[in-house]
PDB file of C-alpha atoms and ligand atoms in Angstrom:
ATOM      1  CA  MET A1168     -94.940 -10.741 -31.464  1.00 41.00           C
ATOM      2  CA  ALA A1169     -92.377  -9.740 -29.035  1.00 43.00           C
ATOM      3  CA  THR A1170     -89.065  -8.155 -30.715  1.00 54.00           C
ATOM      4  CA  ASP A1171     -87.196  -7.485 -27.852  1.00 67.00           C
ATOM      5  CA  LEU A1172     -86.069 -10.682 -26.008  1.00 78.00           C
ATOM      6  CA  SER A1173     -84.346  -8.843 -22.774  1.00 76.00           C
ATOM      7  CA  LEU A1174     -87.431  -8.413 -20.560  1.00 82.00           C
ATOM      8  CA  PRO A1175     -90.830 -10.317 -20.655  1.00 85.00           C
ATOM      9  CA  PRO A1176     -93.440  -8.221 -21.741  1.00 81.00           C
ATOM     10  CA  THR A1177     -95.720  -6.064 -18.972  1.00 81.00           C
ATOM     11  CA  ASP A1178     -98.786  -8.385 -19.051  1.00 81.00           C
ATOM     12  CA  ALA A1179     -96.413 -11.423 -18.949  1.00 83.00           C
ATOM     13  CA  THR A1180     -95.168 -13.203 -15.529  1.00 84.00           C
ATOM     14  CA  ALA A1181     -91.296 -13.516 -15.150  1.00 82.00           C
ATOM     15  CA  ASP A1182     -91.570 -17.082 -17.420  1.00 88.00           C
ATOM     16  CA  TRP A1183     -92.941 -14.860 -20.352  1.00 93.00           C
ATOM     17  CA  VAL A1184     -96.421 -16.321 -19.562  1.00 95.00           C
ATOM     18  CA  ILE A1185     -99.523 -14.719 -21.152  1.00 95.00           C
ATOM     19  CA  PRO A1186    -103.257 -14.893 -20.709  1.00 95.00           C
ATOM     20  CA  GLN A1187    -104.620 -16.804 -23.457  1.00 96.00           C
ATOM     21  CA  ASN A1188    -108.007 -14.235 -22.937  1.00 95.00           C
ATOM     22  CA  TRP A1189    -110.098 -16.876 -24.940  1.00 97.00           C
ATOM     23  CA  ALA A1190    -113.078 -15.120 -24.029  1.00 97.00           C
ATOM     24  CA  SER A1191    -111.550 -12.426 -26.407  1.00 97.00           C
ATOM     25  CA  TYR A1192    -111.694 -14.105 -29.940  1.00 98.00           C
ATOM     26  CA  SER A1193    -113.791 -12.629 -32.541  1.00 97.00           C
ATOM     27  CA  PRO A1194    -116.080 -15.715 -34.329  1.00 97.00           C
ATOM     28  CA  ARG A1195    -113.860 -14.522 -37.176  1.00 96.00           C
ATOM     29  CA  GLU A1196    -111.261 -15.841 -35.439  1.00 97.00           C
ATOM     30  CA  HIS A1197    -112.973 -18.900 -34.467  1.00 98.00           C
ATOM     31  CA  HIS A1198    -113.983 -19.821 -38.069  1.00 97.00           C
ATOM     32  CA  VAL A1199    -110.294 -19.479 -39.505  1.00 97.00           C
ATOM     33  CA  TRP A1200    -109.523 -22.489 -37.064  1.00 97.00           C
ATOM     34  CA  ASP A1201    -112.811 -24.120 -38.412  1.00 97.00           C
ATOM     35  CA  GLN A1202    -111.475 -23.604 -41.940  1.00 97.00           C
ATOM     36  CA  LEU A1203    -107.844 -24.739 -40.982  1.00 97.00           C
ATOM     37  CA  TYR A1204    -108.936 -27.414 -38.879  1.00 97.00           C
ATOM     38  CA  ALA A1205    -111.217 -29.179 -41.316  1.00 97.00           C
ATOM     39  CA  ARG A1206    -108.848 -28.917 -44.587  1.00 96.00           C
ATOM     40  CA  GLN A1207    -105.901 -30.503 -41.994  1.00 97.00           C
ATOM     41  CA  SER A1208    -107.910 -32.853 -40.353  1.00 96.00           C
ATOM     42  CA  ALA A1209    -109.252 -34.362 -43.714  1.00 97.00           C
ATOM     43  CA  MET A1210    -106.069 -34.051 -45.654  1.00 96.00           C
ATOM     44  CA  LEU A1211    -104.302 -36.125 -42.279  1.00 97.00           C
ATOM     45  CA  LYS A1212    -106.323 -39.687 -42.345  1.00 95.00           C
ATOM     46  CA  GLY A1213    -103.828 -41.640 -43.459  1.00 95.00           C
ATOM     47  CA  ARG A1214    -100.702 -39.527 -43.700  1.00 97.00           C
ATOM     48  CA  ALA A1215    -100.705 -38.485 -40.483  1.00 98.00           C
ATOM     49  CA  SER A1216     -98.931 -40.512 -37.585  1.00 98.00           C
ATOM     50  CA  ALA A1217    -101.176 -43.108 -35.269  1.00 98.00           C
ATOM     51  CA  PRO A1218    -100.390 -41.373 -32.147  1.00 98.00           C
ATOM     52  CA  PHE A1219    -100.934 -37.441 -33.523  1.00 98.00           C
ATOM     53  CA  LEU A1220    -104.389 -39.175 -34.906  1.00 98.00           C
ATOM     54  CA  LYS A1221    -105.297 -40.493 -31.680  1.00 97.00           C
ATOM     55  CA  GLY A1222    -104.309 -37.489 -29.972  1.00 98.00           C
ATOM     56  CA  MET A1223    -106.319 -35.377 -31.969  1.00 97.00           C
ATOM     57  CA  ASP A1224    -109.178 -37.560 -30.902  1.00 96.00           C
ATOM     58  CA  SER A1225    -108.337 -37.754 -27.229  1.00 96.00           C
ATOM     59  CA  LEU A1226    -107.434 -33.914 -26.357  1.00 97.00           C
ATOM     60  CA  ARG A1227    -111.451 -33.287 -28.752  1.00 95.00           C
ATOM     61  CA  LEU A1228    -109.754 -31.040 -31.044  1.00 94.00           C
ATOM     62  CA  SER A1229    -112.187 -31.337 -33.134  1.00 91.00           C
ATOM     63  CA  ARG A1230    -114.846 -29.757 -30.852  1.00 91.00           C
ATOM     64  CA  GLY A1231    -115.071 -26.458 -33.123  1.00 94.00           C
ATOM     65  CA  GLY A1232    -112.904 -22.803 -32.610  1.00 97.00           C
ATOM     66  CA  ILE A1233    -109.663 -22.093 -31.159  1.00 98.00           C
ATOM     67  CA  PRO A1234    -109.398 -24.515 -28.056  1.00 98.00           C
ATOM     68  CA  ASP A1235    -109.207 -22.922 -24.561  1.00 98.00           C
ATOM     69  CA  PHE A1236    -105.328 -23.414 -23.248  1.00 98.00           C
ATOM     70  CA  GLU A1237    -107.110 -24.161 -19.571  1.00 97.00           C
ATOM     71  CA  ASP A1238    -109.882 -27.263 -21.091  1.00 97.00           C
ATOM     72  CA  LEU A1239    -107.031 -28.310 -23.151  1.00 97.00           C
ATOM     73  CA  SER A1240    -104.260 -28.228 -20.518  1.00 98.00           C
ATOM     74  CA  GLU A1241    -106.620 -30.468 -18.220  1.00 98.00           C
ATOM     75  CA  ARG A1242    -107.227 -33.111 -20.689  1.00 97.00           C
ATOM     76  CA  LEU A1243    -103.548 -32.808 -21.388  1.00 98.00           C
ATOM     77  CA  HIS A1244    -102.314 -33.348 -18.145  1.00 98.00           C
ATOM     78  CA  LYS A1245    -104.544 -36.250 -17.061  1.00 98.00           C
ATOM     79  CA  LEU A1246    -102.441 -37.931 -19.846  1.00 98.00           C
ATOM     80  CA  THR A1247     -99.577 -36.870 -19.781  1.00 98.00           C
ATOM     81  CA  GLY A1248     -98.687 -34.453 -16.874  1.00 98.00           C
ATOM     82  CA  TRP A1249     -98.065 -31.736 -20.314  1.00 98.00           C
ATOM     83  CA  GLN A1250     -99.785 -28.084 -20.143  1.00 98.00           C
ATOM     84  CA  VAL A1251    -100.393 -25.550 -22.426  1.00 98.00           C
ATOM     85  CA  VAL A1252     -99.746 -21.793 -21.778  1.00 98.00           C
ATOM     86  CA  ALA A1253     -99.455 -18.723 -23.808  1.00 97.00           C
ATOM     87  CA  VAL A1254     -96.814 -16.183 -24.659  1.00 95.00           C
ATOM     88  CA  PRO A1255     -96.502 -13.411 -26.887  1.00 91.00           C
ATOM     89  CA  GLY A1256     -94.028 -15.005 -29.607  1.00 85.00           C
ATOM     90  CA  LEU A1257     -90.641 -15.668 -29.575  1.00 86.00           C
ATOM     91  CA  VAL A1258     -89.163 -16.531 -26.171  1.00 92.00           C
ATOM     92  CA  PRO A1259     -85.434 -16.342 -24.686  1.00 92.00           C
ATOM     93  CA  ASP A1260     -84.289 -19.708 -25.663  1.00 93.00           C
ATOM     94  CA  ALA A1261     -83.566 -19.921 -22.090  1.00 93.00           C
ATOM     95  CA  VAL A1262     -87.050 -19.637 -21.051  1.00 95.00           C
ATOM     96  CA  PHE A1263     -88.121 -22.007 -24.156  1.00 96.00           C
ATOM     97  CA  PHE A1264     -86.480 -24.953 -22.707  1.00 96.00           C
ATOM     98  CA  GLU A1265     -87.246 -24.228 -19.146  1.00 96.00           C
ATOM     99  CA  HIS A1266     -91.286 -24.927 -19.949  1.00 97.00           C
ATOM    100  CA  LEU A1267     -90.312 -27.845 -22.074  1.00 97.00           C
ATOM    101  CA  ALA A1268     -88.099 -29.119 -19.034  1.00 96.00           C
ATOM    102  CA  ASN A1269     -91.175 -28.790 -16.960  1.00 98.00           C
ATOM    103  CA  ARG A1270     -93.488 -29.901 -19.299  1.00 98.00           C
ATOM    104  CA  ARG A1271     -94.883 -26.990 -20.655  1.00 98.00           C
ATOM    105  CA  PHE A1272     -95.412 -25.971 -24.423  1.00 98.00           C
ATOM    106  CA  VAL A1273     -95.434 -22.488 -25.216  1.00 97.00           C
ATOM    107  CA  ALA A1274     -97.972 -21.505 -27.784  1.00 97.00           C
ATOM    108  CA  GLY A1275     -98.863 -18.088 -29.471  1.00 95.00           C
ATOM    109  CA  ARG A1276    -102.382 -16.838 -29.142  1.00 95.00           C
ATOM    110  CA  PHE A1277    -103.082 -15.578 -32.406  1.00 95.00           C
ATOM    111  CA  ILE A1278    -104.604 -16.815 -35.513  1.00 96.00           C
ATOM    112  CA  ARG A1279    -103.784 -15.664 -38.682  1.00 94.00           C
ATOM    113  CA  LYS A1280    -106.004 -14.320 -40.927  1.00 93.00           C
ATOM    114  CA  PRO A1281    -108.306 -15.538 -43.653  1.00 91.00           C
ATOM    115  CA  GLU A1282    -105.963 -14.638 -46.594  1.00 90.00           C
ATOM    116  CA  GLN A1283    -103.401 -16.292 -45.168  1.00 89.00           C
ATOM    117  CA  LEU A1284    -104.583 -19.929 -44.909  1.00 89.00           C
ATOM    118  CA  ASP A1285    -101.622 -21.344 -46.836  1.00 85.00           C
ATOM    119  CA  TYR A1286     -98.668 -18.929 -45.611  1.00 76.00           C
ATOM    120  CA  LEU A1287     -97.759 -17.554 -42.763  1.00 79.00           C
ATOM    121  CA  GLU A1288     -94.121 -16.420 -41.203  1.00 79.00           C
ATOM    122  CA  GLU A1289     -94.419 -16.471 -37.591  1.00 86.00           C
ATOM    123  CA  PRO A1290     -96.346 -20.156 -36.037  1.00 91.00           C
ATOM    124  CA  ASP A1291     -99.936 -19.114 -34.981  1.00 95.00           C
ATOM    125  CA  VAL A1292    -101.737 -20.451 -33.133  1.00 97.00           C
ATOM    126  CA  PHE A1293    -103.081 -23.357 -35.513  1.00 97.00           C
ATOM    127  CA  HIS A1294     -99.568 -24.286 -35.818  1.00 97.00           C
ATOM    128  CA  ASP A1295     -98.615 -24.234 -32.158  1.00 97.00           C
ATOM    129  CA  VAL A1296    -101.726 -26.381 -30.893  1.00 98.00           C
ATOM    130  CA  PHE A1297    -102.492 -28.167 -34.362  1.00 98.00           C
ATOM    131  CA  GLY A1298     -98.907 -28.872 -35.469  1.00 98.00           C
ATOM    132  CA  HIS A1299     -97.693 -29.561 -32.024  1.00 98.00           C
ATOM    133  CA  VAL A1300    -100.318 -30.406 -29.254  1.00 98.00           C
ATOM    134  CA  PRO A1301    -101.868 -33.806 -30.661  1.00 98.00           C
ATOM    135  CA  LEU A1302     -98.314 -35.216 -29.981  1.00 98.00           C
ATOM    136  CA  LEU A1303     -97.949 -34.674 -26.431  1.00 98.00           C
ATOM    137  CA  SER A1304    -100.616 -36.949 -24.988  1.00 98.00           C
ATOM    138  CA  ASP A1305     -98.239 -39.602 -26.655  1.00 98.00           C
ATOM    139  CA  PRO A1306     -96.224 -40.953 -23.632  1.00 98.00           C
ATOM    140  CA  VAL A1307     -92.909 -41.210 -25.014  1.00 98.00           C
ATOM    141  CA  PHE A1308     -93.458 -38.457 -27.370  1.00 98.00           C
ATOM    142  CA  ALA A1309     -93.671 -36.284 -24.358  1.00 98.00           C
ATOM    143  CA  ASP A1310     -90.866 -37.661 -22.560  1.00 97.00           C
ATOM    144  CA  TYR A1311     -88.480 -36.155 -25.613  1.00 97.00           C
ATOM    145  CA  MET A1312     -90.181 -32.996 -25.611  1.00 97.00           C
ATOM    146  CA  GLN A1313     -89.146 -32.906 -21.909  1.00 96.00           C
ATOM    147  CA  ALA A1314     -85.448 -34.431 -22.822  1.00 95.00           C
ATOM    148  CA  TYR A1315     -85.387 -31.983 -25.432  1.00 95.00           C
ATOM    149  CA  GLY A1316     -86.242 -29.011 -23.045  1.00 95.00           C
ATOM    150  CA  LEU A1317     -83.342 -30.671 -20.528  1.00 93.00           C
ATOM    151  CA  GLY A1318     -80.565 -31.100 -23.062  1.00 92.00           C
ATOM    152  CA  GLY A1319     -81.791 -27.096 -24.925  1.00 92.00           C
ATOM    153  CA  LEU A1320     -80.870 -26.142 -20.301  1.00 92.00           C
ATOM    154  CA  ARG A1321     -77.525 -27.632 -21.196  1.00 89.00           C
ATOM    155  CA  ALA A1322     -76.918 -26.154 -24.314  1.00 89.00           C
ATOM    156  CA  LEU A1323     -76.790 -23.174 -23.174  1.00 87.00           C
ATOM    157  CA  ASN A1324     -73.144 -23.670 -21.765  1.00 83.00           C
ATOM    158  CA  PHE A1325     -71.777 -25.469 -24.674  1.00 80.00           C
ATOM    159  CA  HIS A1326     -72.734 -22.476 -26.954  1.00 80.00           C
ATOM    160  CA  SER A1327     -74.228 -25.321 -29.365  1.00 83.00           C
ATOM    161  CA  LEU A1328     -77.547 -24.696 -29.565  1.00 90.00           C
ATOM    162  CA  GLU A1329     -77.876 -23.958 -33.754  1.00 91.00           C
ATOM    163  CA  LYS A1330     -76.500 -27.420 -33.816  1.00 92.00           C
ATOM    164  CA  LEU A1331     -79.238 -28.713 -31.230  1.00 93.00           C
ATOM    165  CA  ALA A1332     -81.504 -26.891 -32.876  1.00 94.00           C
ATOM    166  CA  ARG A1333     -81.386 -29.163 -35.828  1.00 96.00           C
ATOM    167  CA  LEU A1334     -82.241 -32.013 -33.977  1.00 96.00           C
ATOM    168  CA  TYR A1335     -85.966 -29.657 -32.847  1.00 97.00           C
ATOM    169  CA  TRP A1336     -86.012 -28.674 -37.002  1.00 97.00           C
ATOM    170  CA  TYR A1337     -85.563 -32.123 -38.231  1.00 98.00           C
ATOM    171  CA  THR A1338     -87.914 -34.199 -35.641  1.00 98.00           C
ATOM    172  CA  VAL A1339     -90.204 -31.843 -33.855  1.00 98.00           C
ATOM    173  CA  GLU A1340     -91.150 -29.752 -36.864  1.00 97.00           C
ATOM    174  CA  PHE A1341     -90.341 -31.558 -39.758  1.00 98.00           C
ATOM    175  CA  GLY A1342     -90.260 -35.133 -38.523  1.00 98.00           C
ATOM    176  CA  LEU A1343     -91.370 -38.383 -40.768  1.00 98.00           C
ATOM    177  CA  ILE A1344     -91.846 -41.435 -38.843  1.00 98.00           C
ATOM    178  CA  ARG A1345     -91.781 -45.443 -40.324  1.00 98.00           C
ATOM    179  CA  GLU A1346     -95.493 -47.398 -39.529  1.00 97.00           C
ATOM    180  CA  SER A1347     -96.720 -50.868 -41.080  1.00 95.00           C
ATOM    181  CA  GLY A1348     -98.446 -48.818 -43.647  1.00 91.00           C
ATOM    182  CA  GLY A1349     -95.645 -46.533 -44.893  1.00 96.00           C
ATOM    183  CA  LEU A1350     -93.754 -43.547 -44.395  1.00 98.00           C
ATOM    184  CA  ARG A1351     -96.200 -40.743 -42.151  1.00 98.00           C
ATOM    185  CA  LEU A1352     -96.033 -37.605 -41.068  1.00 98.00           C
ATOM    186  CA  TYR A1353     -95.183 -36.390 -37.284  1.00 98.00           C
ATOM    187  CA  GLY A1354     -93.422 -32.611 -37.354  1.00 98.00           C
ATOM    188  CA  ALA A1355     -95.517 -29.937 -36.274  1.00 98.00           C
ATOM    189  CA  GLY A1356     -94.373 -28.109 -39.057  1.00 96.00           C
ATOM    190  CA  ILE A1357     -95.878 -30.323 -41.707  1.00 97.00           C
ATOM    191  CA  VAL A1358     -98.964 -31.540 -40.474  1.00 97.00           C
ATOM    192  CA  SER A1359    -100.038 -28.290 -40.043  1.00 96.00           C
ATOM    193  CA  SER A1360     -99.507 -27.482 -43.826  1.00 95.00           C
ATOM    194  CA  PHE A1361    -102.067 -27.683 -46.194  1.00 95.00           C
ATOM    195  CA  GLY A1362     -99.234 -27.950 -48.731  1.00 95.00           C
ATOM    196  CA  GLU A1363     -96.380 -29.568 -47.122  1.00 96.00           C
ATOM    197  CA  SER A1364     -98.694 -32.486 -46.050  1.00 97.00           C
ATOM    198  CA  VAL A1365     -98.591 -34.112 -49.539  1.00 97.00           C
ATOM    199  CA  PHE A1366     -95.149 -32.768 -50.304  1.00 97.00           C
ATOM    200  CA  ALA A1367     -93.314 -34.640 -47.858  1.00 98.00           C
ATOM    201  CA  LEU A1368     -94.528 -37.809 -48.303  1.00 97.00           C
ATOM    202  CA  ASP A1369     -95.458 -38.008 -52.394  1.00 97.00           C
ATOM    203  CA  ASP A1370     -93.495 -34.974 -53.760  1.00 98.00           C
ATOM    204  CA  PRO A1371     -90.193 -37.173 -55.655  1.00 98.00           C
ATOM    205  CA  SER A1372     -88.335 -33.820 -55.015  1.00 98.00           C
ATOM    206  CA  PRO A1373     -87.226 -34.324 -51.209  1.00 98.00           C
ATOM    207  CA  ASN A1374     -84.489 -36.581 -49.898  1.00 98.00           C
ATOM    208  CA  ARG A1375     -85.703 -38.784 -47.477  1.00 98.00           C
ATOM    209  CA  LEU A1376     -83.233 -40.707 -45.204  1.00 98.00           C
ATOM    210  CA  GLN A1377     -82.599 -42.305 -42.255  1.00 98.00           C
ATOM    211  CA  PHE A1378     -82.446 -40.230 -39.034  1.00 97.00           C
ATOM    212  CA  ASP A1379     -79.058 -40.524 -37.242  1.00 96.00           C
ATOM    213  CA  LEU A1380     -78.510 -37.791 -34.342  1.00 95.00           C
ATOM    214  CA  GLU A1381     -75.115 -36.707 -35.068  1.00 95.00           C
ATOM    215  CA  ARG A1382     -76.126 -36.391 -39.233  1.00 97.00           C
ATOM    216  CA  VAL A1383     -79.067 -34.608 -38.205  1.00 97.00           C
ATOM    217  CA  MET A1384     -77.261 -31.644 -36.063  1.00 96.00           C
ATOM    218  CA  ARG A1385     -75.012 -31.650 -38.537  1.00 96.00           C
ATOM    219  CA  THR A1386     -77.620 -30.332 -41.704  1.00 98.00           C
ATOM    220  CA  ARG A1387     -78.370 -27.123 -41.868  1.00 97.00           C
ATOM    221  CA  TYR A1388     -82.465 -26.430 -43.303  1.00 96.00           C
ATOM    222  CA  GLN A1389     -84.350 -24.132 -44.990  1.00 88.00           C
ATOM    223  CA  ILE A1390     -87.229 -21.537 -43.272  1.00 90.00           C
ATOM    224  CA  ASP A1391     -88.967 -20.746 -45.851  1.00 88.00           C
ATOM    225  CA  ASP A1392     -90.050 -23.061 -48.366  1.00 92.00           C
ATOM    226  CA  TYR A1393     -90.476 -27.002 -48.383  1.00 95.00           C
ATOM    227  CA  GLN A1394     -87.587 -29.179 -47.156  1.00 97.00           C
ATOM    228  CA  GLN A1395     -84.956 -30.649 -49.462  1.00 97.00           C
ATOM    229  CA  GLY A1396     -84.678 -33.015 -46.929  1.00 98.00           C
ATOM    230  CA  TYR A1397     -86.573 -35.222 -44.220  1.00 98.00           C
ATOM    231  CA  PHE A1398     -85.375 -37.252 -41.594  1.00 98.00           C
ATOM    232  CA  VAL A1399     -87.540 -40.703 -41.053  1.00 98.00           C
ATOM    233  CA  ILE A1400     -87.501 -42.270 -37.412  1.00 98.00           C
ATOM    234  CA  ASP A1401     -88.441 -45.857 -36.786  1.00 97.00           C
ATOM    235  CA  SER A1402     -90.377 -45.421 -33.565  1.00 98.00           C
ATOM    236  CA  PHE A1403     -90.453 -42.534 -30.763  1.00 98.00           C
ATOM    237  CA  GLU A1404     -88.923 -44.796 -28.671  1.00 97.00           C
ATOM    238  CA  GLU A1405     -85.633 -44.920 -31.010  1.00 95.00           C
ATOM    239  CA  LEU A1406     -85.899 -41.121 -30.818  1.00 95.00           C
ATOM    240  CA  LEU A1407     -86.203 -41.165 -27.073  1.00 96.00           C
ATOM    241  CA  HIS A1408     -83.274 -43.828 -26.496  1.00 93.00           C
ATOM    242  CA  GLN A1409     -81.270 -41.694 -28.799  1.00 89.00           C
ATOM    243  CA  THR A1410     -81.817 -38.612 -27.303  1.00 87.00           C
ATOM    244  CA  ALA A1411     -82.125 -39.163 -23.590  1.00 84.00           C
ATOM    245  CA  GLU A1412     -79.094 -41.442 -23.232  1.00 81.00           C
ATOM    246  CA  ALA A1413     -76.874 -39.361 -25.843  1.00 80.00           C
ATOM    247  CA  ASP A1414     -73.789 -37.907 -24.232  1.00 81.00           C
ATOM    248  CA  PHE A1415     -74.450 -33.949 -25.680  1.00 85.00           C
ATOM    249  CA  ALA A1416     -71.206 -33.093 -25.033  1.00 85.00           C
ATOM    250  CA  PRO A1417     -68.667 -34.811 -26.574  1.00 88.00           C
ATOM    251  CA  LEU A1418     -70.889 -34.916 -29.688  1.00 89.00           C
ATOM    252  CA  TYR A1419     -70.371 -30.953 -29.450  1.00 89.00           C
ATOM    253  CA  CYS A1420     -66.937 -30.977 -29.293  1.00 88.00           C
ATOM    254  CA  ARG A1421     -66.630 -33.663 -32.012  1.00 90.00           C
ATOM    255  CA  LEU A1422     -69.191 -31.515 -34.660  1.00 91.00           C
ATOM    256  CA  GLU A1423     -67.399 -28.630 -33.803  1.00 89.00           C
ATOM    257  CA  ASP A1424     -64.486 -30.669 -35.976  1.00 89.00           C
ATOM    258  CA  LEU A1425     -66.594 -31.574 -38.697  1.00 94.00           C
ATOM    259  CA  PRO A1426     -68.291 -29.572 -41.705  1.00 95.00           C
ATOM    260  CA  ASP A1427     -72.165 -28.793 -42.052  1.00 96.00           C
ATOM    261  CA  ILE A1428     -74.185 -30.296 -44.529  1.00 98.00           C
ATOM    262  CA  ALA A1429     -76.177 -29.044 -46.766  1.00 97.00           C
ATOM    263  CA  PRO A1430     -80.317 -29.408 -47.191  1.00 97.00           C
ATOM    264  CA  ASP A1431     -80.044 -31.207 -50.509  1.00 97.00           C
ATOM    265  CA  ALA A1432     -76.517 -33.525 -49.443  1.00 97.00           C
ATOM    266  CA  ILE A1433     -76.794 -37.021 -49.727  1.00 98.00           C
ATOM    267  CA  ILE A1434     -73.384 -38.364 -47.806  1.00 97.00           C
ATOM    268  CA  ASP A1435     -71.183 -41.618 -48.046  1.00 97.00           C
ATOM    269  CA  THR A1436     -72.770 -42.883 -44.515  1.00 97.00           C
ATOM    270  CA  ASP A1437     -76.734 -42.050 -45.318  1.00 98.00           C
ATOM    271  CA  ARG A1438     -78.944 -44.715 -45.452  1.00 98.00           C
ATOM    272  CA  VAL A1439     -81.398 -43.341 -48.717  1.00 98.00           C
ATOM    273  CA  ILE A1440     -84.689 -44.085 -48.361  1.00 98.00           C
ATOM    274  CA  ASN A1441     -85.801 -41.542 -51.675  1.00 96.00           C
ATOM    275  CA  ARG A1442     -83.070 -40.057 -53.415  1.00 97.00           C
ATOM    276  CA  GLY A1443     -84.355 -36.678 -54.382  1.00 97.00           C
ATOM    277  CA  THR A1444     -84.756 -35.147 -57.685  1.00 97.00           C
ATOM    278  CA  GLN A1445     -84.765 -31.457 -56.161  1.00 96.00           C
ATOM    279  CA  ALA A1446     -86.706 -30.671 -58.820  1.00 95.00           C
ATOM    280  CA  HIS A1447     -89.179 -28.333 -56.274  1.00 94.00           C
ATOM    281  CA  ALA A1448     -86.021 -26.360 -54.980  1.00 93.00           C
ATOM    282  CA  ARG A1449     -84.747 -25.763 -59.052  1.00 91.00           C
ATOM    283  CA  SER A1450     -88.052 -24.394 -60.247  1.00 91.00           C
ATOM    284  CA  ARG A1451     -87.673 -22.213 -57.176  1.00 86.00           C
ATOM    285  CA  ASN A1452     -84.295 -20.834 -58.001  1.00 79.00           C
ATOM    286  CA  PRO A1453     -83.268 -21.905 -60.944  1.00 69.00           C
ATOM    287  CA  SER A1454     -79.367 -20.909 -60.547  1.00 65.00           C
ATOM    288  CA  CYS A1455     -79.182 -24.033 -58.381  1.00 56.00           C
TER     289      CYS A1455
HETATM  290 FE1  LIG B 397     -93.595 -25.642 -34.324  1.00 95.95          FE
END
């Protein structure tokens, strides 16, 4: 994990890319991937969005073992022009946005330990690749991710990264989508989590609200527990349209004058799909 973000580590290029060193993974590490893969791929049938499941197939993620980024990038590039590159962990915001803007997804190369199957603080290769990469094979979502990177580069000048990070959080990491059979998962933080892939769809605790760009960018989030609220989009086209075509400069100015919204709040203008009981959050923190 890189903790000093002032300079890339010595084995990295100027844009913080390091070799994945695929040949150095041990059989034990590949086995951890296989265990996680078997568990999540069974769980996600009927839960994950159709483009996510299609992406798993077209990228052949079921082949077994931690994917080789070179091989994965070759297949992905043919579909949408995206690639996957390894980084040492956290990278500076400008580096992250620059990669996205150039259709490169940055992924950690390490994998969690066998005793960490259910919870991990830092994203590992399973979260980054299994969680994020299948949707990069969808042409519209692929364009959304690039648009987000371009928006991030512009946001650096507005000092509005916190608000933009909320958009990433509530879509790329924890988004839900409406499909003909009902709500489905598409956020990487949910689809790569055994517990949250059930909680986000089935549990009565969280709010489920219709996505609204400005509302999302005002909403705080929590990083150490399941979400208290999820935002539902109707399609990736809608998400791309709202993001790529929004003029963020006046939006950032307007947001400066508006108060943040708590993660569990429902406000008058919300279109509520499910009003959550928040029982899960209360059980974790009885003083709430
Ligand atoms: Fe992620």
